[in-house]
Each structure stands twice: as structure tokens, then as C-alpha cells.
Coordinates of C-alpha atoms in Angstrom, one line a residue:
M294 CA 10.9 -57.9 37.4
P295 CA 11.2 -59.6 34.1
D296 CA 13.5 -62.8 34.1
S297 CA 16.2 -62.2 31.1
N298 CA 17.3 -65.3 28.5
P299 CA 21.4 -65.6 29.0
V300 CA 23.2 -66.7 25.9
T301 CA 24.1 -70.4 26.9
E302 CA 27.4 -70.8 28.7
A303 CA 29.1 -73.0 26.0
A304 CA 28.4 -70.0 23.7
M305 CA 29.6 -67.5 25.5
I306 CA 33.0 -70.0 25.9
G307 CA 33.1 -70.3 22.1
R308 CA 33.0 -66.6 21.4
R309 CA 36.0 -65.4 24.0
G310 CA 38.4 -68.6 22.8
L311 CA 37.7 -67.2 19.3
M312 CA 38.4 -63.8 20.2
A313 CA 41.4 -64.7 22.8
A314 CA 43.1 -66.7 20.0
T315 CA 43.1 -64.4 17.3
A316 CA 43.7 -61.0 19.8
A317 CA 46.4 -63.0 21.0
G318 CA 48.1 -63.5 16.9
V319 CA 47.7 -67.3 17.2
A320 CA 48.4 -68.8 13.8
M321 CA 44.6 -70.3 12.7
P322 CA 45.3 -72.8 9.4
S323 CA 45.7 -70.6 5.9
V324 CA 43.3 -70.8 2.8
V325 CA 44.7 -70.3 -0.2
G326 CA 42.7 -69.4 -3.0
A327 CA 42.6 -71.8 -6.1
Q328 CA 43.8 -71.6 -8.9
G329 CA 46.2 -68.5 -11.0
G330 CA 45.0 -65.2 -12.4
A331 CA 44.0 -64.2 -9.1
A332 CA 44.2 -60.5 -10.2
R333 CA 41.0 -61.3 -12.5
T334 CA 39.3 -63.7 -9.6
L335 CA 37.3 -62.4 -6.9
R336 CA 37.2 -64.9 -4.0
V337 CA 34.8 -65.0 -1.6
I338 CA 33.5 -65.9 1.7
P339 CA 30.3 -66.6 1.3
Q340 CA 27.3 -66.2 4.5
A341 CA 26.6 -70.5 4.0
N342 CA 27.4 -72.6 1.6
L343 CA 25.1 -73.4 -1.8
T344 CA 24.0 -76.5 -1.9
S345 CA 20.5 -75.7 -4.0
L346 CA 21.0 -73.4 -7.5
D347 CA 17.2 -73.1 -7.7
P348 CA 15.8 -69.8 -7.0
V349 CA 12.2 -70.7 -7.1
W350 CA 12.4 -74.1 -5.1
T351 CA 14.3 -72.0 -2.4
T352 CA 13.7 -68.9 -0.6
A353 CA 17.8 -69.7 1.1
V354 CA 19.3 -66.3 -0.1
V355 CA 22.6 -68.0 -0.5
T356 CA 20.8 -69.4 -3.6
R357 CA 19.0 -66.2 -4.0
N358 CA 22.8 -64.3 -4.2
N359 CA 23.8 -67.0 -6.8
A360 CA 21.3 -66.8 -8.7
F361 CA 21.7 -62.6 -9.1
M362 CA 24.9 -64.0 -11.1
I363 CA 23.0 -66.3 -12.9
Y364 CA 19.5 -65.3 -14.4
D365 CA 18.6 -61.9 -15.2
Q366 CA 15.1 -59.7 -14.0
I367 CA 12.9 -58.1 -16.6
C368 CA 12.2 -54.8 -13.9
A369 CA 14.7 -54.7 -10.7
Q370 CA 14.4 -52.2 -7.8
D371 CA 16.4 -49.4 -7.3
G372 CA 18.5 -47.8 -4.4
K373 CA 14.6 -46.0 -4.1
G374 CA 12.7 -48.7 -4.2
E375 CA 11.4 -48.1 -7.3
I376 CA 10.9 -50.3 -10.0
R377 CA 13.0 -49.8 -13.7
P378 CA 13.4 -51.5 -16.4
Q379 CA 15.9 -54.5 -16.4
M380 CA 16.0 -57.0 -19.3
A381 CA 12.8 -54.8 -20.5
E382 CA 13.7 -51.9 -23.0
G383 CA 9.8 -50.7 -21.3
W384 CA 6.1 -51.7 -21.1
E385 CA 3.1 -50.1 -21.8
M386 CA -0.2 -50.4 -20.2
S387 CA -3.5 -50.0 -21.8
D388 CA -5.9 -47.3 -21.6
D389 CA -8.3 -49.7 -19.9
R390 CA -5.1 -50.7 -17.3
L391 CA -6.7 -54.6 -18.5
S392 CA -3.0 -55.3 -20.1
V393 CA 0.3 -54.4 -19.3
T394 CA 2.8 -55.4 -22.7
F395 CA 6.2 -55.7 -22.2
T396 CA 8.8 -55.6 -25.0
L397 CA 12.7 -57.2 -24.5
R398 CA 15.7 -55.5 -25.6
S399 CA 17.7 -56.3 -28.2
G400 CA 20.7 -58.7 -27.8
L401 CA 19.8 -61.4 -24.7
V402 CA 21.4 -63.9 -24.6
F403 CA 21.7 -67.1 -22.5
H404 CA 24.8 -68.3 -21.6
D405 CA 24.1 -71.6 -23.9
G406 CA 24.1 -69.4 -26.8
E407 CA 20.2 -69.4 -27.3
R408 CA 18.6 -66.2 -27.9
V409 CA 16.3 -64.5 -24.8
T410 CA 12.9 -65.0 -26.1
A411 CA 9.4 -63.8 -24.6
R412 CA 8.2 -67.4 -24.3
D413 CA 11.3 -68.2 -21.9
C414 CA 9.6 -64.7 -20.1
V415 CA 6.1 -66.3 -19.3
A416 CA 7.6 -69.9 -18.7
S417 CA 10.0 -68.6 -16.0
I418 CA 7.0 -66.2 -15.2
D419 CA 4.5 -69.2 -14.5
R420 CA 6.7 -71.5 -12.0
W421 CA 7.6 -68.7 -10.0
S422 CA 4.1 -67.0 -9.8
K423 CA 3.3 -70.6 -8.0
R424 CA 5.9 -69.8 -5.4
D425 CA 5.9 -66.5 -4.4
P426 CA 4.0 -65.1 -2.4
F427 CA 3.6 -61.6 -3.5
M428 CA 2.3 -63.0 -7.2
Q429 CA 0.3 -65.5 -5.4
V430 CA -1.7 -62.8 -3.9
L431 CA -1.8 -61.0 -7.2
Q432 CA -2.9 -63.7 -9.7
P433 CA -6.6 -64.2 -9.1
S434 CA -6.6 -60.7 -11.4
V435 CA -4.7 -62.3 -13.9
A436 CA -6.2 -63.8 -16.4
E437 CA -3.7 -64.9 -19.2
V438 CA 0.2 -64.2 -19.5
A439 CA 1.3 -64.7 -23.3
A440 CA 4.0 -64.2 -26.2
L441 CA 3.0 -61.9 -28.8
D442 CA 6.1 -62.3 -30.8
D443 CA 10.3 -63.1 -30.1
R444 CA 10.2 -59.8 -28.6
R445 CA 6.8 -59.0 -26.7
F446 CA 4.5 -60.4 -23.8
R447 CA 1.5 -59.4 -22.5
F448 CA -0.3 -59.4 -18.7
R449 CA -4.2 -59.8 -19.9
L450 CA -5.5 -58.5 -16.4
H451 CA -9.2 -59.7 -15.1
R452 CA -9.0 -56.3 -13.0
P453 CA -6.1 -53.4 -12.8
V454 CA -3.6 -54.6 -11.2
P455 CA -1.6 -52.0 -9.5
L456 CA 1.3 -53.8 -7.3
L457 CA 2.2 -55.6 -10.4
L458 CA 5.2 -54.1 -11.5
A459 CA 6.8 -54.2 -7.9
A460 CA 6.1 -57.9 -7.5
L461 CA 8.0 -58.4 -10.5
G462 CA 10.8 -56.6 -9.4
Q463 CA 10.8 -57.0 -6.1
T464 CA 14.0 -58.4 -4.1
Q465 CA 12.3 -61.0 -1.7
F466 CA 11.8 -63.9 -4.3
P467 CA 13.0 -62.3 -7.5
C468 CA 11.5 -63.3 -10.5
F469 CA 14.5 -64.5 -12.7
I470 CA 14.3 -65.7 -16.1
M471 CA 15.2 -69.3 -17.7
P472 CA 15.4 -71.0 -21.0
E473 CA 11.9 -71.9 -21.5
R474 CA 13.0 -76.2 -21.2
I475 CA 14.0 -75.4 -17.6
A476 CA 11.2 -73.0 -16.3
R477 CA 8.4 -75.8 -18.0
T478 CA 10.4 -77.6 -14.6
D479 CA 7.3 -78.3 -11.9
A480 CA 7.8 -75.3 -9.4
F481 CA 8.1 -77.7 -6.6
T482 CA 10.6 -79.6 -8.1
Q483 CA 14.3 -78.7 -7.9
V484 CA 15.6 -77.4 -11.3
R485 CA 19.7 -79.1 -11.2
E486 CA 20.5 -77.3 -14.2
A487 CA 21.7 -72.9 -14.0
V488 CA 21.2 -71.8 -17.5
G489 CA 20.7 -67.9 -17.2
S490 CA 21.1 -64.5 -19.3
G491 CA 22.8 -62.6 -16.4
P492 CA 26.4 -61.7 -16.2
F493 CA 27.8 -64.7 -15.0
K494 CA 27.6 -68.0 -15.7
F495 CA 27.8 -70.8 -13.2
L496 CA 30.6 -73.2 -13.7
P497 CA 28.7 -76.7 -12.6
N498 CA 31.8 -78.7 -13.3
E499 CA 34.1 -76.6 -10.2
W500 CA 31.0 -76.7 -8.2
N501 CA 31.9 -78.6 -5.0
P502 CA 29.0 -78.3 -2.4
G503 CA 30.6 -77.3 0.8
Q504 CA 33.5 -76.3 -0.3
R505 CA 33.6 -74.0 -3.8
S506 CA 31.5 -72.8 -6.2
V507 CA 32.5 -70.5 -9.0
W508 CA 30.9 -68.0 -12.1
A509 CA 32.6 -66.6 -14.7
K510 CA 32.3 -63.7 -17.1
H511 CA 29.4 -64.2 -19.2
D512 CA 31.3 -62.5 -22.3
G513 CA 28.3 -62.1 -24.4
Y514 CA 26.1 -60.2 -21.6
V515 CA 25.3 -56.3 -22.9
P516 CA 24.6 -54.3 -19.8
R517 CA 21.7 -51.5 -19.5
Q518 CA 23.9 -48.6 -21.3
E519 CA 23.1 -47.1 -17.1
A520 CA 24.5 -46.5 -13.9
V521 CA 24.2 -49.2 -11.4
D522 CA 21.5 -47.9 -8.1
G523 CA 20.2 -50.8 -6.1
L524 CA 19.5 -53.8 -8.1
A525 CA 18.7 -51.4 -11.2
G526 CA 20.9 -50.1 -14.2
G527 CA 24.3 -51.2 -15.9
R528 CA 25.3 -54.6 -14.4
V529 CA 28.4 -54.6 -15.5
P530 CA 31.2 -57.8 -14.9
R531 CA 34.4 -56.2 -14.6
I532 CA 35.8 -59.8 -13.8
D533 CA 36.9 -62.9 -15.1
R534 CA 35.7 -65.4 -12.8
V535 CA 34.2 -64.8 -8.7
E536 CA 34.7 -68.1 -6.6
W537 CA 33.0 -68.8 -3.5
T538 CA 34.9 -70.8 -0.3
V539 CA 33.3 -71.8 2.3
I540 CA 34.8 -71.4 5.0
T541 CA 32.9 -72.7 8.5
D542 CA 35.5 -71.1 11.2
P543 CA 35.5 -67.2 11.2
A544 CA 38.8 -67.0 13.1
T545 CA 40.4 -68.5 9.8
S546 CA 38.0 -66.6 7.7
A547 CA 39.6 -63.2 9.1
N548 CA 42.8 -64.7 8.8
A549 CA 42.4 -65.4 5.0
M550 CA 41.3 -62.2 4.5
M551 CA 44.1 -60.2 7.1
L552 CA 46.6 -62.3 4.5
G553 CA 45.1 -61.5 1.4
E554 CA 43.9 -65.0 0.2
Q555 CA 40.3 -64.0 0.1
D556 CA 38.9 -60.9 -1.3
Y557 CA 35.4 -60.4 0.5
W558 CA 33.7 -61.9 3.4
E559 CA 29.8 -61.7 3.3
Y560 CA 28.9 -61.7 6.5
P561 CA 31.7 -61.4 9.1
L562 CA 31.7 -63.0 12.7
H563 CA 30.8 -59.5 14.7
D564 CA 33.4 -60.1 17.5
L565 CA 35.8 -59.7 14.9
L566 CA 35.1 -56.7 13.0
G567 CA 37.5 -54.7 15.5
L568 CA 40.4 -56.5 14.5
M569 CA 39.4 -56.5 11.1
R570 CA 39.1 -52.3 11.6
R571 CA 42.6 -52.2 12.7
N572 CA 44.1 -53.7 9.5
R573 CA 44.2 -51.0 7.0
D574 CA 44.1 -53.3 4.0
L575 CA 40.8 -54.0 5.1
V576 CA 37.3 -51.9 4.3
V577 CA 34.6 -53.0 7.0
Q578 CA 31.1 -51.5 6.1
Q579 CA 27.8 -51.8 5.7
R580 CA 27.2 -52.2 2.6
L581 CA 23.5 -54.2 2.6
M582 CA 21.3 -51.6 2.3
D583 CA 18.6 -52.8 5.6
G584 CA 19.1 -54.2 8.9
T585 CA 19.1 -58.1 9.4
Y586 CA 15.8 -59.4 11.2
G587 CA 15.8 -62.6 13.0
I588 CA 13.0 -64.8 13.1
A589 CA 12.0 -68.7 15.3
R590 CA 10.1 -70.9 12.6
F591 CA 7.4 -73.1 14.1
N592 CA 6.3 -76.2 12.5
T593 CA 2.4 -75.8 13.3
L594 CA 2.3 -79.4 11.7
H595 CA 2.6 -81.5 14.5
P596 CA 3.1 -81.4 18.3
P597 CA 3.5 -79.5 20.2
F598 CA 3.9 -76.9 18.2
N599 CA 0.2 -77.0 16.0
N600 CA -0.9 -75.2 19.5
P601 CA -1.4 -71.9 19.4
A602 CA -1.2 -71.5 22.9
I603 CA 2.1 -73.4 23.4
R604 CA 3.6 -71.2 20.9
R605 CA 2.4 -68.5 22.6
A606 CA 3.7 -69.4 26.0
V607 CA 7.4 -69.6 24.4
A608 CA 6.7 -66.5 22.9
M609 CA 6.5 -64.7 26.5
A610 CA 9.8 -66.1 27.3
V611 CA 11.5 -64.2 24.5
D612 CA 13.6 -61.2 25.2
Q613 CA 14.9 -59.6 21.9
R614 CA 17.8 -58.4 23.2
D615 CA 19.2 -61.0 24.7
Y616 CA 19.3 -62.5 20.9
L617 CA 20.4 -59.4 19.3
T618 CA 23.5 -59.0 22.0
A619 CA 24.5 -62.8 21.0
V620 CA 24.6 -62.2 17.5
A621 CA 26.2 -58.3 17.4
G622 CA 27.6 -57.9 20.8
S623 CA 26.4 -55.4 23.5
D624 CA 26.6 -51.9 22.1
P625 CA 22.9 -51.3 21.1
A626 CA 23.9 -49.2 18.0
G627 CA 24.2 -52.5 16.2
W628 CA 21.1 -53.6 16.9
G629 CA 17.8 -52.6 17.4
A630 CA 14.2 -55.1 19.2
C631 CA 11.6 -54.5 16.9
E632 CA 8.3 -56.0 18.5
G633 CA 6.6 -56.5 15.6
V634 CA 5.7 -58.7 12.0
F635 CA 6.4 -54.7 10.2
T636 CA 9.8 -53.8 9.7
C637 CA 10.6 -51.1 12.3
D638 CA 10.5 -47.2 11.6
T639 CA 8.5 -47.9 8.5
P640 CA 4.8 -46.7 6.9
M641 CA 3.0 -50.8 8.2
A642 CA 5.4 -50.7 11.3
N643 CA 3.4 -51.2 14.4
E644 CA 3.0 -53.0 17.7
A645 CA -0.5 -53.9 17.7
G646 CA -1.4 -56.7 20.0
S647 CA 2.2 -57.4 20.8
E648 CA 2.2 -57.1 24.5
I649 CA 3.2 -60.6 23.9
L650 CA 6.5 -60.2 23.2
K651 CA 6.9 -57.4 26.4
T652 CA 6.0 -59.7 28.8
R653 CA 10.1 -61.5 28.5
N654 CA 8.9 -63.7 31.5
I655 CA 10.3 -67.0 32.8
D656 CA 7.9 -67.6 35.1
R657 CA 4.9 -66.7 33.4
A658 CA 5.9 -68.9 30.3
K659 CA 5.9 -71.6 32.4
A660 CA 2.4 -71.4 33.8
A661 CA 1.4 -70.6 30.4
L662 CA 2.8 -73.7 28.7
A663 CA 1.4 -75.6 31.6
A664 CA -2.6 -74.1 31.1
A665 CA -1.7 -74.9 26.8
G666 CA -1.6 -78.4 27.9
Y667 CA 2.0 -79.2 26.7
N668 CA 2.8 -82.9 27.7
G669 CA 6.7 -83.5 27.2
E670 CA 6.2 -84.1 23.7
R671 CA 9.6 -83.9 21.8
V672 CA 11.0 -80.4 20.3
V673 CA 13.3 -80.5 17.6
L674 CA 15.8 -77.5 17.2
I675 CA 18.0 -77.5 14.3
A676 CA 21.2 -75.7 14.6
P677 CA 23.5 -74.9 11.2
G678 CA 27.2 -74.6 13.0
D679 CA 28.7 -73.2 10.1
Y680 CA 26.1 -70.2 10.0
P681 CA 27.4 -68.6 12.9
Q682 CA 24.8 -65.9 12.7
I683 CA 21.3 -68.2 12.8
N684 CA 23.6 -70.6 14.7
T685 CA 23.8 -67.8 18.0
L686 CA 19.7 -67.5 17.2
S687 CA 19.4 -70.7 17.6
M688 CA 21.5 -71.9 20.5
V689 CA 19.5 -69.0 22.7
T690 CA 16.1 -70.3 22.0
A691 CA 17.6 -73.3 22.7
D692 CA 18.6 -72.3 26.2
L693 CA 14.9 -70.4 26.5
L694 CA 13.0 -73.8 25.7
K695 CA 15.2 -75.9 28.4
R696 CA 14.6 -73.1 31.1
L697 CA 10.7 -73.9 30.2
G698 CA 11.6 -76.8 31.2
M699 CA 10.6 -78.5 27.2
N700 CA 12.0 -82.0 25.9
L701 CA 14.5 -80.5 23.5
E702 CA 16.6 -82.3 21.0
L703 CA 19.2 -80.1 19.5
V704 CA 20.6 -81.3 16.2
A705 CA 23.4 -79.7 14.8
A706 CA 23.5 -79.9 10.7
D707 CA 25.2 -77.3 8.5
W708 CA 22.9 -75.1 6.7
G709 CA 22.8 -76.9 3.5
T710 CA 21.5 -79.6 5.4
L711 CA 18.9 -77.3 7.1
I712 CA 17.9 -75.9 3.7
Q713 CA 16.9 -79.4 2.5
R714 CA 15.3 -80.9 6.3
R715 CA 13.4 -78.1 6.5
T716 CA 11.3 -78.9 3.3
S717 CA 10.1 -82.5 5.5
K718 CA 6.6 -82.1 6.5
E719 CA 7.0 -85.3 8.7
P720 CA 6.7 -85.6 12.4
V721 CA 9.6 -85.8 14.3
E722 CA 10.3 -89.4 14.5
R723 CA 10.4 -89.9 10.9
G724 CA 13.0 -87.0 10.5
G725 CA 11.0 -83.8 10.8
W726 CA 11.8 -81.0 13.0
S727 CA 10.3 -78.8 14.9
I728 CA 11.4 -75.2 14.8
I729 CA 14.0 -73.7 12.9
H730 CA 15.7 -69.9 12.6
T731 CA 16.7 -68.0 9.5
T732 CA 17.1 -63.8 8.8
S733 CA 15.6 -62.0 5.9
S734 CA 16.5 -58.0 5.2
G735 CA 14.1 -55.5 6.3
Q736 CA 13.2 -54.9 3.1
S737 CA 11.0 -58.0 2.5
L738 CA 9.1 -57.6 5.9
T739 CA 8.0 -53.3 4.8
L740 CA 4.7 -55.1 3.4
P741 CA 2.3 -57.8 3.8
V742 CA 2.7 -58.9 0.3
T743 CA 6.6 -59.4 0.4
H744 CA 6.3 -60.6 3.8
L745 CA 7.7 -64.3 3.9
F746 CA 6.8 -65.6 7.1
L747 CA 3.4 -63.2 7.8
R748 CA 1.8 -65.6 4.7
A749 CA -0.6 -68.1 6.3
N750 CA -2.2 -70.3 3.0
G751 CA -1.0 -73.7 4.1
P752 CA 0.5 -76.0 2.2
N753 CA 1.5 -73.2 0.3
A754 CA 3.0 -71.1 3.0
W755 CA 6.5 -71.1 3.9
F756 CA 7.8 -74.2 5.7
G757 CA 5.8 -74.4 8.6
W758 CA 2.6 -74.0 6.9
P759 CA 1.1 -71.8 8.9
D760 CA -2.7 -72.0 7.8
D761 CA -5.0 -69.2 9.2
S762 CA -8.4 -68.1 6.7
E763 CA -7.9 -64.3 8.3
I764 CA -4.7 -63.2 7.6
E765 CA -5.1 -64.5 4.2
R766 CA -8.3 -62.7 4.2
L767 CA -6.4 -59.5 5.4
R768 CA -3.5 -59.7 3.2
A769 CA -6.2 -60.0 0.0
E770 CA -8.0 -56.6 2.0
W771 CA -4.5 -54.6 2.3
V772 CA -3.9 -55.4 -1.5
A773 CA -7.5 -53.8 -2.5
A774 CA -7.1 -51.1 -0.1
G775 CA -7.2 -47.7 -1.9
D776 CA -5.3 -45.1 0.6
A777 CA -2.6 -45.0 3.0
A778 CA -5.0 -45.2 6.2
E779 CA -6.6 -48.1 5.4
H780 CA -3.4 -49.4 4.7
R781 CA -2.4 -48.6 7.7
R782 CA -5.1 -50.1 9.4
I783 CA -5.4 -53.3 7.7
A784 CA -1.4 -53.9 8.9
E785 CA -2.4 -53.5 12.7
A786 CA -5.1 -55.8 12.0
L787 CA -2.2 -58.3 10.8
N788 CA 0.4 -57.4 13.6
R789 CA -2.6 -58.6 16.3
R790 CA -3.4 -61.8 14.4
A791 CA -0.1 -62.6 13.9
M792 CA 0.5 -62.1 17.8
E793 CA -3.0 -64.3 18.2
T794 CA -1.5 -66.9 15.8
M795 CA 2.3 -66.3 16.5
H796 CA 2.9 -69.1 13.5
Y797 CA 7.2 -67.4 14.0
L798 CA 8.5 -65.2 16.7
P799 CA 10.1 -62.1 15.6
L800 CA 13.2 -61.8 17.0
G801 CA 14.8 -58.1 16.5
Y802 CA 17.6 -57.0 13.7
Y803 CA 20.6 -56.3 13.5
W804 CA 23.3 -54.8 11.1
Q805 CA 25.3 -56.7 9.2
P806 CA 28.2 -55.1 8.1
S807 CA 30.8 -56.7 5.0
V808 CA 34.4 -56.7 4.5
W809 CA 36.7 -56.3 1.4
R810 CA 40.3 -56.0 0.4
R811 CA 41.0 -52.2 -0.6
N812 CA 41.9 -53.0 -3.9
V813 CA 38.4 -54.3 -4.4
T814 CA 36.7 -51.6 -6.7
G815 CA 33.2 -50.9 -7.1
V816 CA 31.8 -51.6 -4.7
F817 CA 28.0 -50.3 -3.8
R818 CA 25.2 -50.3 -1.9
A819 CA 22.4 -52.9 -2.6
P820 CA 19.8 -54.7 -0.5
A821 CA 21.1 -57.8 -1.6
T822 CA 24.8 -59.2 -2.0
V823 CA 25.7 -58.8 -5.3
F824 CA 29.0 -58.7 -7.4
W825 CA 28.5 -56.7 -10.6
N826 CA 30.4 -53.8 -11.3
M827 CA 32.9 -55.2 -8.8
G828 CA 36.8 -55.5 -10.2
K829 CA 40.1 -55.5 -8.7
A830 CA 42.9 -53.0 -8.9

């Protein structure tokens, strides 16, 4: 019988204590919204602390959510996943499909008062393409991106690139447009100045990382004259200010929502959903269009996880149900196991070679670990205490590694520190790391070209830096494939290879509702948490 992996006792005690305190009506610390004008201010409890403003330098979702307010996109995905014009008035493809010319809408203005020009778009595309996994695959087919005049720029191609619009308009790693002077910053150097042309402008003088971030309505923004649809359509700023207040204690967050001190809680703790559903002033709904997929990422540069056999041994002990129950509760309607690399119930989803994730046996994993040559090397796992969902995933893995007999060092940190530290390629003796956790929307994991964790191009891969020429070959083959059957065949080969290399552990998915006050208007379903079109009655 498979040996399950229980949640640590300490984690369970913490969860039970939190539920008992709130159910008993114990007074929690009050969090008062900053400044006046509450009717024109949307007060938000974000998923995590905002420590980086640069959506090219980091893939942290909290930075991307910030960027959706500040910046605009050339094109964007609607609710059906189709690409529609956003900053672009439109585009034209040549008859031979070897050039695509984009024309910008008139009236686009940056927050510093400068007009948006085609040169800004070209510089932004150049910087973004050096980091985006999707565009990296397409880049060999791009001969040049050049400005033709102030409103027009052109992609000149070596060969037709049918996926070009999908790359430019994607949600996972969006191509946000910055002023040319900022976009000329090296793609691997963090930008500190946040100037865009989006519906809200960032207020740097009111930014206190770990506590508060503030945006103000961009009065010069000219939205599209279309209804909002996913991330496409009219991005209308209907509120004067958006304030994010970082509250690390979930019970305090729930108390602030019920007392009306906060208006919107992005990622409420699942244990508290029932309590908030009973409050007639709150709405609890699944706003995000996709499930949230958890993963554990190995650092493949250093021992012990530079050894694929050791990575596979750990995978044999994983039972996704333990992780999902710990995060989202015992009701399986709130989560689902997904033992492949592609989003379940989508065209590329498959379990070719996934038998290893169905082992779910600690004794067999121990034997495999010994056979792989594990020799007590230190394993540093960084857990973000201020991000409850990812912290819970981390605690389940910590318990699993201890039961396997690995030499674990569990490092408690805040999310901002984690996303800074995960960039280090040093060994653990010099401040590096061995394993971290994160989450991703299901939409981002549907295709090989948008799948951040599948990319295996060494120094340019996502943190952990796996290097596997076969995965990269298959990804390129998938891009060139001409029909659905070929796409499916290659997706199965990719899943099989991913299970052999095991650069990360898929941990299944859960549904993550949000909570907002009933006087918040204009909330709509989207693949990312965005705040345009929302107001307060």
C-alpha cells in the first residue's frame, strides 16, 4: 500500500488554531486603510509583498499584477484566449507572411507626459524577448524589428511565424511597453523606475516594500472603446487610487475585510472562506479563469539535485493529494491531481511516462535515493512565511524530505526575499538554495512555448537552470509542427522526457477564490488579477 505523506503536525496546529480563533470571535489586530477618500480608493490585500517593479527581470505574479496597472500591451488575450489589439490600432501581414506591420493607436501617452512611439515598442520588445521563454523559441525566425515612423513598427521575418501574435499578447510573460530610455536597460539588470502608459501610475514616494504600494489613476489614459473581455477591451480606470496593504496574518486579513477596512483580498486562506461566505457584506468568488498549479523546483546546478536520479527518487515519494489537501482543504471539489506537465483537460495534457508520480511510496523512494548515491548533502529549502499557500506547499515538501532522511535546512523568509535569493546560482555554502516552490495559472502551462518550468536552456532557463537539449529540440519541433496530431505526439514526448529529467515536481492544482466587499463594482473574470473597470458604490 502506498505510504502517504501527511502535513506536518506544526502546520496543522497552526491551521486549527487560526480557525478556532476566528470562529470564537477572538478580536484580531485592526488594519485601518491609509488616508481619506475611501470611496475613491480601492484598498487591496495582495497575494504577496511587492519587492520588484520590473516584469522582465522577475516572473513573480505580484510584479506582473503591478505591471498590468502601470504598463500597456501591444495586444492582449480575451476571455477565450484569442489575441486582440490593445495599444495597436491593428496590424497587417504581407502576402508572403514575412513581415507584420503594427500601427499604434493615437493618443497614447506615458505617465511622464511623453508620447508613446514605435521606438518605445521596438526597445521594449527587444528587452522582453531576451527573457521570455516563448519569444526565445521564435527569435531565430525574426530578422529584425524596426520603427517605420512614430506610429508604425515592423517585424521582418526569415520565415512565417504563425505564433508571433500569441507571443506578444500572452498573459504568462507579457510584453509590456516602457519608454525607450528605460527599455534600453540590460534585460538581466533590474529596472527601478516604473513609468508606463497604462491606466494607473505608480507612486514611488508612497511605496514601502513589506507594507504598502500605491497607484493613482492616469488621467491621460485613453482606453479602447470596447467592453472589457478577459485582458482585452477597454481598460478603464474607474477609481482614483489603488492601495495594496501587505498583511501577513490571514486572520487579520479576514478581520479587515469583514470590518470594511479593506475592499479586496486577492488570495484568502481556504480555511477562512466559510467564515467570509457567511458575511452578507462580502462576495467570495472564483475570479481567476484557471486553476492554480503548484510546483517544487530543484536547483540543478549543485548537489544533491544536480543528479537526476536523486530528483526522481524524491518524486517517487510525492502524493499530490497531500499537498492539495494542505492548501485547499479536504473537499476534492476544490482541487485536482494532475500528474503531467501540461494543464489537465487541455489538448496537450497527457501522462506519458508519469508512472513515477504515481509511485507515492516513501520506502521505495528511500531505496531509490540510496541507489542514486545520496550522501547526506545539505538541502536548503526556502519557505515564504508571508505567502500562506506557497508556504504550505513548502512545509509538505520539508516533511517529505525529512522522512526520506535528507539533510534538510528549512529557511524561513518572506516572499520578497525568496524571489531575490532564487536568482543566486551559488552553492548553498555561499547563500544559494536547493529547492523552492511557486504556483502558476493553468493557462500558462497549456503549451510548450508558454510553459516556464519546462524550458531547459541552461543559463537562460527559469531559476534552477536545467539544461537538456532534448527538451529544447522537442519544443522547437512543436513550434514547427503543422497539425494537431503532431502537436499531441510531441507533447507526449515532452511529458515523457520531463519525467526522466524531473527538473521540477508537479503538485496538482487548486481553485483560488478572491473576496471583495459588495460595494466594489465592475469585478470581472480574467486570467490575472487586474483592477481596471472596477469602482466602488
